[in-house]
PDB file of C-alpha atoms and ligand atoms in Angstrom:
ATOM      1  CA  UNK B  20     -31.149  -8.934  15.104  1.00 96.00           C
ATOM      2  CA  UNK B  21     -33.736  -9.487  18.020  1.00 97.00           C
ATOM      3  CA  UNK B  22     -36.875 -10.329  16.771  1.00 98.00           C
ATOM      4  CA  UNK B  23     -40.063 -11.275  18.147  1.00 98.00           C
ATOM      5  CA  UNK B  24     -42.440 -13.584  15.398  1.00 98.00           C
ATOM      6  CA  UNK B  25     -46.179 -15.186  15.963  1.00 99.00           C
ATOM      7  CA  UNK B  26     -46.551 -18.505  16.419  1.00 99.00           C
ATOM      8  CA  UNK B  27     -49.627 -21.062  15.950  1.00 99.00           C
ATOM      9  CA  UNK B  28     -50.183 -24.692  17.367  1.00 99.00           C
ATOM     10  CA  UNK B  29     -52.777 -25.618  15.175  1.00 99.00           C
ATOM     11  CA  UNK B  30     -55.941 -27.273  16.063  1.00 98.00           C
ATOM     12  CA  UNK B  31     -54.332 -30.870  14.059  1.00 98.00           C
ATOM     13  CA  UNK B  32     -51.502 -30.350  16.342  1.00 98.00           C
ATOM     14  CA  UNK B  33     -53.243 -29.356  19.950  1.00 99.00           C
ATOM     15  CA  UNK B  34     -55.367 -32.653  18.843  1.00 98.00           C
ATOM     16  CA  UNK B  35     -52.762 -34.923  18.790  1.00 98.00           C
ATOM     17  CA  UNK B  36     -51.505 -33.685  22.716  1.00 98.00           C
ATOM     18  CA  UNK B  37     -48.189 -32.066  21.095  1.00 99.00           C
ATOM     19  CA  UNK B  38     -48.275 -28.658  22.747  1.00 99.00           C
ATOM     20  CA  UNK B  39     -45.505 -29.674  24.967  1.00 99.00           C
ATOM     21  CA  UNK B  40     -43.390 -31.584  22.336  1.00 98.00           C
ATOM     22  CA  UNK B  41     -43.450 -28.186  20.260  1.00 99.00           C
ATOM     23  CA  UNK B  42     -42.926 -25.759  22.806  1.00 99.00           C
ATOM     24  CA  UNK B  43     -39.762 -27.700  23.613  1.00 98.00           C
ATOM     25  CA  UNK B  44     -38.554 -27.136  20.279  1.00 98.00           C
ATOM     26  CA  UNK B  45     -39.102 -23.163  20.230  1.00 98.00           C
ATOM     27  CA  UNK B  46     -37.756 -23.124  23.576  1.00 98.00           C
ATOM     28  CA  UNK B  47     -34.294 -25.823  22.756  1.00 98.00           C
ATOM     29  CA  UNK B  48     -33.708 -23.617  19.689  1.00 98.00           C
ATOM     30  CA  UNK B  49     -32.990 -20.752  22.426  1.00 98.00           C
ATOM     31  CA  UNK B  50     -36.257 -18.920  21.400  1.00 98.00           C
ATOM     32  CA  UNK B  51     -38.223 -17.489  24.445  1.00 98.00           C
ATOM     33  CA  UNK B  52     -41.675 -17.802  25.048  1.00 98.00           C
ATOM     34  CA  UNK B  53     -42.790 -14.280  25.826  1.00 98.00           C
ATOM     35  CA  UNK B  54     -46.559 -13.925  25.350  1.00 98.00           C
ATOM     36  CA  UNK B  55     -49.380 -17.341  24.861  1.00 98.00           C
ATOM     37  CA  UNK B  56     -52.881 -17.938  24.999  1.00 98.00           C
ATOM     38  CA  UNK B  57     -55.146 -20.714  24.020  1.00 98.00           C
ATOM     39  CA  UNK B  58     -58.398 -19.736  21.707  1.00 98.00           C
ATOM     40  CA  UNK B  59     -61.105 -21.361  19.498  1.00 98.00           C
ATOM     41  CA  UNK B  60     -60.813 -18.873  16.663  1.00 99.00           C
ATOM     42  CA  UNK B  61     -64.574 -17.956  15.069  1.00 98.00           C
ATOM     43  CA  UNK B  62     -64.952 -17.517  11.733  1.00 98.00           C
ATOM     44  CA  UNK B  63     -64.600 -13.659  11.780  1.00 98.00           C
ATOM     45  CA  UNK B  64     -61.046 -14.089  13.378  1.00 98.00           C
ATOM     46  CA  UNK B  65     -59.764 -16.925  11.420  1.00 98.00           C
ATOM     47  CA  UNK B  66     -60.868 -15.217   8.251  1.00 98.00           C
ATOM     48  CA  UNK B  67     -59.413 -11.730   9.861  1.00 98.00           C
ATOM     49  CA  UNK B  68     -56.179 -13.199  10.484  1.00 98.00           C
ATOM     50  CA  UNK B  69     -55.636 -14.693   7.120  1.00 98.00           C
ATOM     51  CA  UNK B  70     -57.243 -11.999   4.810  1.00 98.00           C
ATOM     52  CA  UNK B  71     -54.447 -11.604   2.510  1.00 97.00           C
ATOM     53  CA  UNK B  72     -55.054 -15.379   1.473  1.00 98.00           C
ATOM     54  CA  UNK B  73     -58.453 -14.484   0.859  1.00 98.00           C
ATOM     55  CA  UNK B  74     -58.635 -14.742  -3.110  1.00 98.00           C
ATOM     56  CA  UNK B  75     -56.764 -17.980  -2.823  1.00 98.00           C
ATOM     57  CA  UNK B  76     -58.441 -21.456  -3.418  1.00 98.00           C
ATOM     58  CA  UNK B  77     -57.903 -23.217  -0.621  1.00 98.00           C
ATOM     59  CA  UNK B  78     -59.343 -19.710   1.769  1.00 98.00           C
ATOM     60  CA  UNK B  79     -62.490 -21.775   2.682  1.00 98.00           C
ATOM     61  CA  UNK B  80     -60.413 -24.564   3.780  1.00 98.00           C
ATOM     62  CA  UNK B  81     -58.208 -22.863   5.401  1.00 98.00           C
ATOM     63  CA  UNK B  82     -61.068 -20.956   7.751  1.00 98.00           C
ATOM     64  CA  UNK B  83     -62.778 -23.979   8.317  1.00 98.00           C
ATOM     65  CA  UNK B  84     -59.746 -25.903   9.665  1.00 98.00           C
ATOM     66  CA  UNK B  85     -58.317 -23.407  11.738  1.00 98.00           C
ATOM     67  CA  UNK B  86     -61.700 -22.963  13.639  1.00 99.00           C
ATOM     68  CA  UNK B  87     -62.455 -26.774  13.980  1.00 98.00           C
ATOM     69  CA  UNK B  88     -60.749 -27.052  17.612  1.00 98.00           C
ATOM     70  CA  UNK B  89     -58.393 -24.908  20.146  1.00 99.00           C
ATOM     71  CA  UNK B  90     -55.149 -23.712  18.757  1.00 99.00           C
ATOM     72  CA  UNK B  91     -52.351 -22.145  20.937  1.00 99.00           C
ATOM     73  CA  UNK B  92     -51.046 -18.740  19.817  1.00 99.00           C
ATOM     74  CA  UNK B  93     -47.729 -17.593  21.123  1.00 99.00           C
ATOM     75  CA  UNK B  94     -44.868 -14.622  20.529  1.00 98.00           C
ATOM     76  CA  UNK B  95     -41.714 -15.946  19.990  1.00 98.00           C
ATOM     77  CA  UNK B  96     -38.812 -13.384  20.896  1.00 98.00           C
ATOM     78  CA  UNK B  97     -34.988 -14.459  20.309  1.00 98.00           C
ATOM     79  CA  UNK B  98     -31.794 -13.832  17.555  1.00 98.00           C
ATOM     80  CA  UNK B  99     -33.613 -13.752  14.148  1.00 98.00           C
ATOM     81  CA  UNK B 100     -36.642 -15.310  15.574  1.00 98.00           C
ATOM     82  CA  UNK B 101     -38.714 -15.010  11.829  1.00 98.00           C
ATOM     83  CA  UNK B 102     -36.300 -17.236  10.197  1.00 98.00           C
ATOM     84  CA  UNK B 103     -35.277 -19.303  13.310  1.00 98.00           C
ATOM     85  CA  UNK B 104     -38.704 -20.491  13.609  1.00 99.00           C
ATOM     86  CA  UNK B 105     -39.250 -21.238  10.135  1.00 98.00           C
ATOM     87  CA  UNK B 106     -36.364 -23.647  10.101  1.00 98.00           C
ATOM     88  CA  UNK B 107     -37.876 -25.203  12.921  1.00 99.00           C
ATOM     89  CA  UNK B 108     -41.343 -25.595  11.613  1.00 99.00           C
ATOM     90  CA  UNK B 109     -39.626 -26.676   8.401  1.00 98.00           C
ATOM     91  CA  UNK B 110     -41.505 -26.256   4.501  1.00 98.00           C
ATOM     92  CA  UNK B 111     -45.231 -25.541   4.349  1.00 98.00           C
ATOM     93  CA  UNK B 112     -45.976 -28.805   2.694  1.00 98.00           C
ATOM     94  CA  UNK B 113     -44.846 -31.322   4.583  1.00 98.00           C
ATOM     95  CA  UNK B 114     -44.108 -33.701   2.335  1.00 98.00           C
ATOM     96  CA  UNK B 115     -41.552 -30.957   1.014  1.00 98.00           C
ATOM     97  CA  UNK B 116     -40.085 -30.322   5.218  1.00 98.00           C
ATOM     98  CA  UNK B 117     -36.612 -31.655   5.956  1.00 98.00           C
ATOM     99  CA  UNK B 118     -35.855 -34.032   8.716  1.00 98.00           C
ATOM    100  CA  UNK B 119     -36.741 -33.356  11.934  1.00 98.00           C
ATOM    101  CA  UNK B 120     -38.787 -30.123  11.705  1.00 98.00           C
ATOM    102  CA  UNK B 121     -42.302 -29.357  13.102  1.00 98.00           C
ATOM    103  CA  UNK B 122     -44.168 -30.537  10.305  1.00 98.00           C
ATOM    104  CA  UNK B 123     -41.969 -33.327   8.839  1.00 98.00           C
ATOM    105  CA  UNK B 124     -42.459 -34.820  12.249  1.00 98.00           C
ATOM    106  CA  UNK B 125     -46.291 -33.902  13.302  1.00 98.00           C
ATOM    107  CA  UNK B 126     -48.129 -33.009  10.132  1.00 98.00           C
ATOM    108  CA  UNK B 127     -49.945 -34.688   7.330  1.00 94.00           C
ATOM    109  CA  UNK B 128     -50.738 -32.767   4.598  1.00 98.00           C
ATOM    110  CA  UNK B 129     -50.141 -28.663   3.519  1.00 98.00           C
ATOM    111  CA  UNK B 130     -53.621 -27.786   4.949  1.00 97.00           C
ATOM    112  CA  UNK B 131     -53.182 -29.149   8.188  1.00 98.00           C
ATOM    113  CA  UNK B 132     -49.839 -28.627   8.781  1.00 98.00           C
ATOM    114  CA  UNK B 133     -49.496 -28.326  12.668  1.00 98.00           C
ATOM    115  CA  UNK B 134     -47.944 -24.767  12.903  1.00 99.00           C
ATOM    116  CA  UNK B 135     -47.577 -21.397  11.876  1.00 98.00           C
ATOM    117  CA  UNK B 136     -44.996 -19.057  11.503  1.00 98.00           C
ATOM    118  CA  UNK B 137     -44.806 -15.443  10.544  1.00 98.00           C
ATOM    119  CA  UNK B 138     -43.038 -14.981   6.769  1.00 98.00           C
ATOM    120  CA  UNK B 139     -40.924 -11.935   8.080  1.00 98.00           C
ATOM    121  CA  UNK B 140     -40.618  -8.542  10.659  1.00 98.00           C
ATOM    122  CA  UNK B 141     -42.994  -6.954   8.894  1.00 98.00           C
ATOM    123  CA  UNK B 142     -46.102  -9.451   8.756  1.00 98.00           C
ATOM    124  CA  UNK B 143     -44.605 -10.599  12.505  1.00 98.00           C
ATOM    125  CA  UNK B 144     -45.920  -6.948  13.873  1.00 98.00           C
ATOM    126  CA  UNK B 145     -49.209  -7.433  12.221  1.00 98.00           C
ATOM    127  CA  UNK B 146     -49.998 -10.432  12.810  1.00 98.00           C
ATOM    128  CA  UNK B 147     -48.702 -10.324  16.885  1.00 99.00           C
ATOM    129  CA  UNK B 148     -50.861  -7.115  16.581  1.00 98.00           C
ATOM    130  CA  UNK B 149     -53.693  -9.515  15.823  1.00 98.00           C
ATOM    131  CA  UNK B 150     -53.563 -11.189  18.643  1.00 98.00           C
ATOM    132  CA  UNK B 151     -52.232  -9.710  21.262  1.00 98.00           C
ATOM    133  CA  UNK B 152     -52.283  -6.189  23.248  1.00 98.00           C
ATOM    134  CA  UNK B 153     -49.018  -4.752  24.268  1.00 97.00           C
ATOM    135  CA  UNK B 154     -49.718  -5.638  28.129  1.00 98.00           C
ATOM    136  CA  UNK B 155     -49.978  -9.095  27.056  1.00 98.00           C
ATOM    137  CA  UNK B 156     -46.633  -9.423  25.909  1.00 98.00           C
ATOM    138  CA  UNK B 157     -43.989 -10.378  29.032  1.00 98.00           C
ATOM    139  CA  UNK B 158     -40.309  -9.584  28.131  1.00 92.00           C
ATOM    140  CA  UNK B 159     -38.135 -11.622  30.088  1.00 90.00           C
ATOM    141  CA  UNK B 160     -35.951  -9.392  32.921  1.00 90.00           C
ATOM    142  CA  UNK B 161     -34.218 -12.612  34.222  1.00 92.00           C
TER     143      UNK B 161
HETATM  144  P1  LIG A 223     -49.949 -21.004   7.054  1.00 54.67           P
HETATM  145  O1  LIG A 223     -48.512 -20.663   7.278  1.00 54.67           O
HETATM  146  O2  LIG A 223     -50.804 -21.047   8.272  1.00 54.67           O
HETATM  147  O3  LIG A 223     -50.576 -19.938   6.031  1.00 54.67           O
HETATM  148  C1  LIG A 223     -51.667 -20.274   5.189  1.00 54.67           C
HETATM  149  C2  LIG A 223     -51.991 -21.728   5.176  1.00 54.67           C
HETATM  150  O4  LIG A 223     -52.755 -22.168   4.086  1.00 54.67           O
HETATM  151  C3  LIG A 223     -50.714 -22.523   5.107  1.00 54.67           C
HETATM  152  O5  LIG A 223     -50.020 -22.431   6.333  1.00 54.67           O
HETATM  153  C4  LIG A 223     -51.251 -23.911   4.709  1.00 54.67           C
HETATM  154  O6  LIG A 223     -51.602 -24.687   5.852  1.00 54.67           O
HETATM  155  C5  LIG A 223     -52.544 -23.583   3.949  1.00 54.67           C
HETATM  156  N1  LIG A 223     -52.455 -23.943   2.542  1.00 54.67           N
HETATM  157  C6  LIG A 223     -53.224 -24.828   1.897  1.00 54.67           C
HETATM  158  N2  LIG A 223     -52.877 -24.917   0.612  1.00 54.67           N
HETATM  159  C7  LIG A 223     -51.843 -24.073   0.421  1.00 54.67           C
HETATM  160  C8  LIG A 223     -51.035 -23.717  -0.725  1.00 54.67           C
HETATM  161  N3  LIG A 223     -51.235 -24.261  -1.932  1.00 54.67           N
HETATM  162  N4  LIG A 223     -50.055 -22.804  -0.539  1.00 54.67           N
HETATM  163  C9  LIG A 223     -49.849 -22.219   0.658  1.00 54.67           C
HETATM  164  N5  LIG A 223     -50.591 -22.517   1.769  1.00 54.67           N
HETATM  165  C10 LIG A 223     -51.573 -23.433   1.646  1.00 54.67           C
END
């Protein structure tokens, strides 16, 4: 089905200049770019966006990585875009990601692991919700 799922550059990745290299992949998988902005996330909005981690050990972490530096946050729209993507961005530990994905290639270690990836539809609305207004979302017409 067409699907539209949110995507993160994390602030590991934007560090290490591979915006480009990972937009390439999104967009050579045949997934469009239909809606981006770059943001330093405060603590309010990291810890908004990732409330239903909240209980979970590595929550403080998590916050405090993902407002250390600028991330990129982008709607990806294409043929079963939620699972498309996670192939692409490959396991969330990367020492667990196959060959050539997203974070076998450009991440370290399961907390800073260069992307992320809605887990399905459902938390894809909510979390594109989160970030972005229904103006700000640009479906292609050619
Ligand atoms: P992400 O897809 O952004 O969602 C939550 C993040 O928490 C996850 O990627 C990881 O970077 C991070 N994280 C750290 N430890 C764990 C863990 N044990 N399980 C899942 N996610 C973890």
């Amino acid at each position: 089905a067409l699907e539209r799922t949110l995507s993160i550059i994390k602030p590991d990745a934007v560090a290490k200049n591979l915006i480009g290299a990972i937009y390439n992949r999104f967009e050579s998988a045949g997934l469009r770019i239909v809606a981006a902005k770059m943001m330093h996330l405060s603590k309010e909005q990291a810890e908004g966006f990732y409330a239903e981690h909240k209980e979970r050990p590595f929550f403080g972490a998590l916050v405090e990585f993902m407002t250390s530096g600028p991330i990129v946050v982008q709607v990806l729209e294409g043929e079963d875009a939620v699972r498309k993507n996670r192939d692409i961005m490959g396991a969330t530990n990367p020492a667990e990601a196959l060959a050539g994905t997203l974070r076998a290639d450009y991440a370290e270690t399961i907390d800073e692991n260069a992307v992320h990836g809605s887990d399905a539809v459902e938390s894809a609305a909510r979390e594109i919700a989160y970030f972005f207004s229904d103006e700000e979302i640009c479906p292609r017409t050619r």
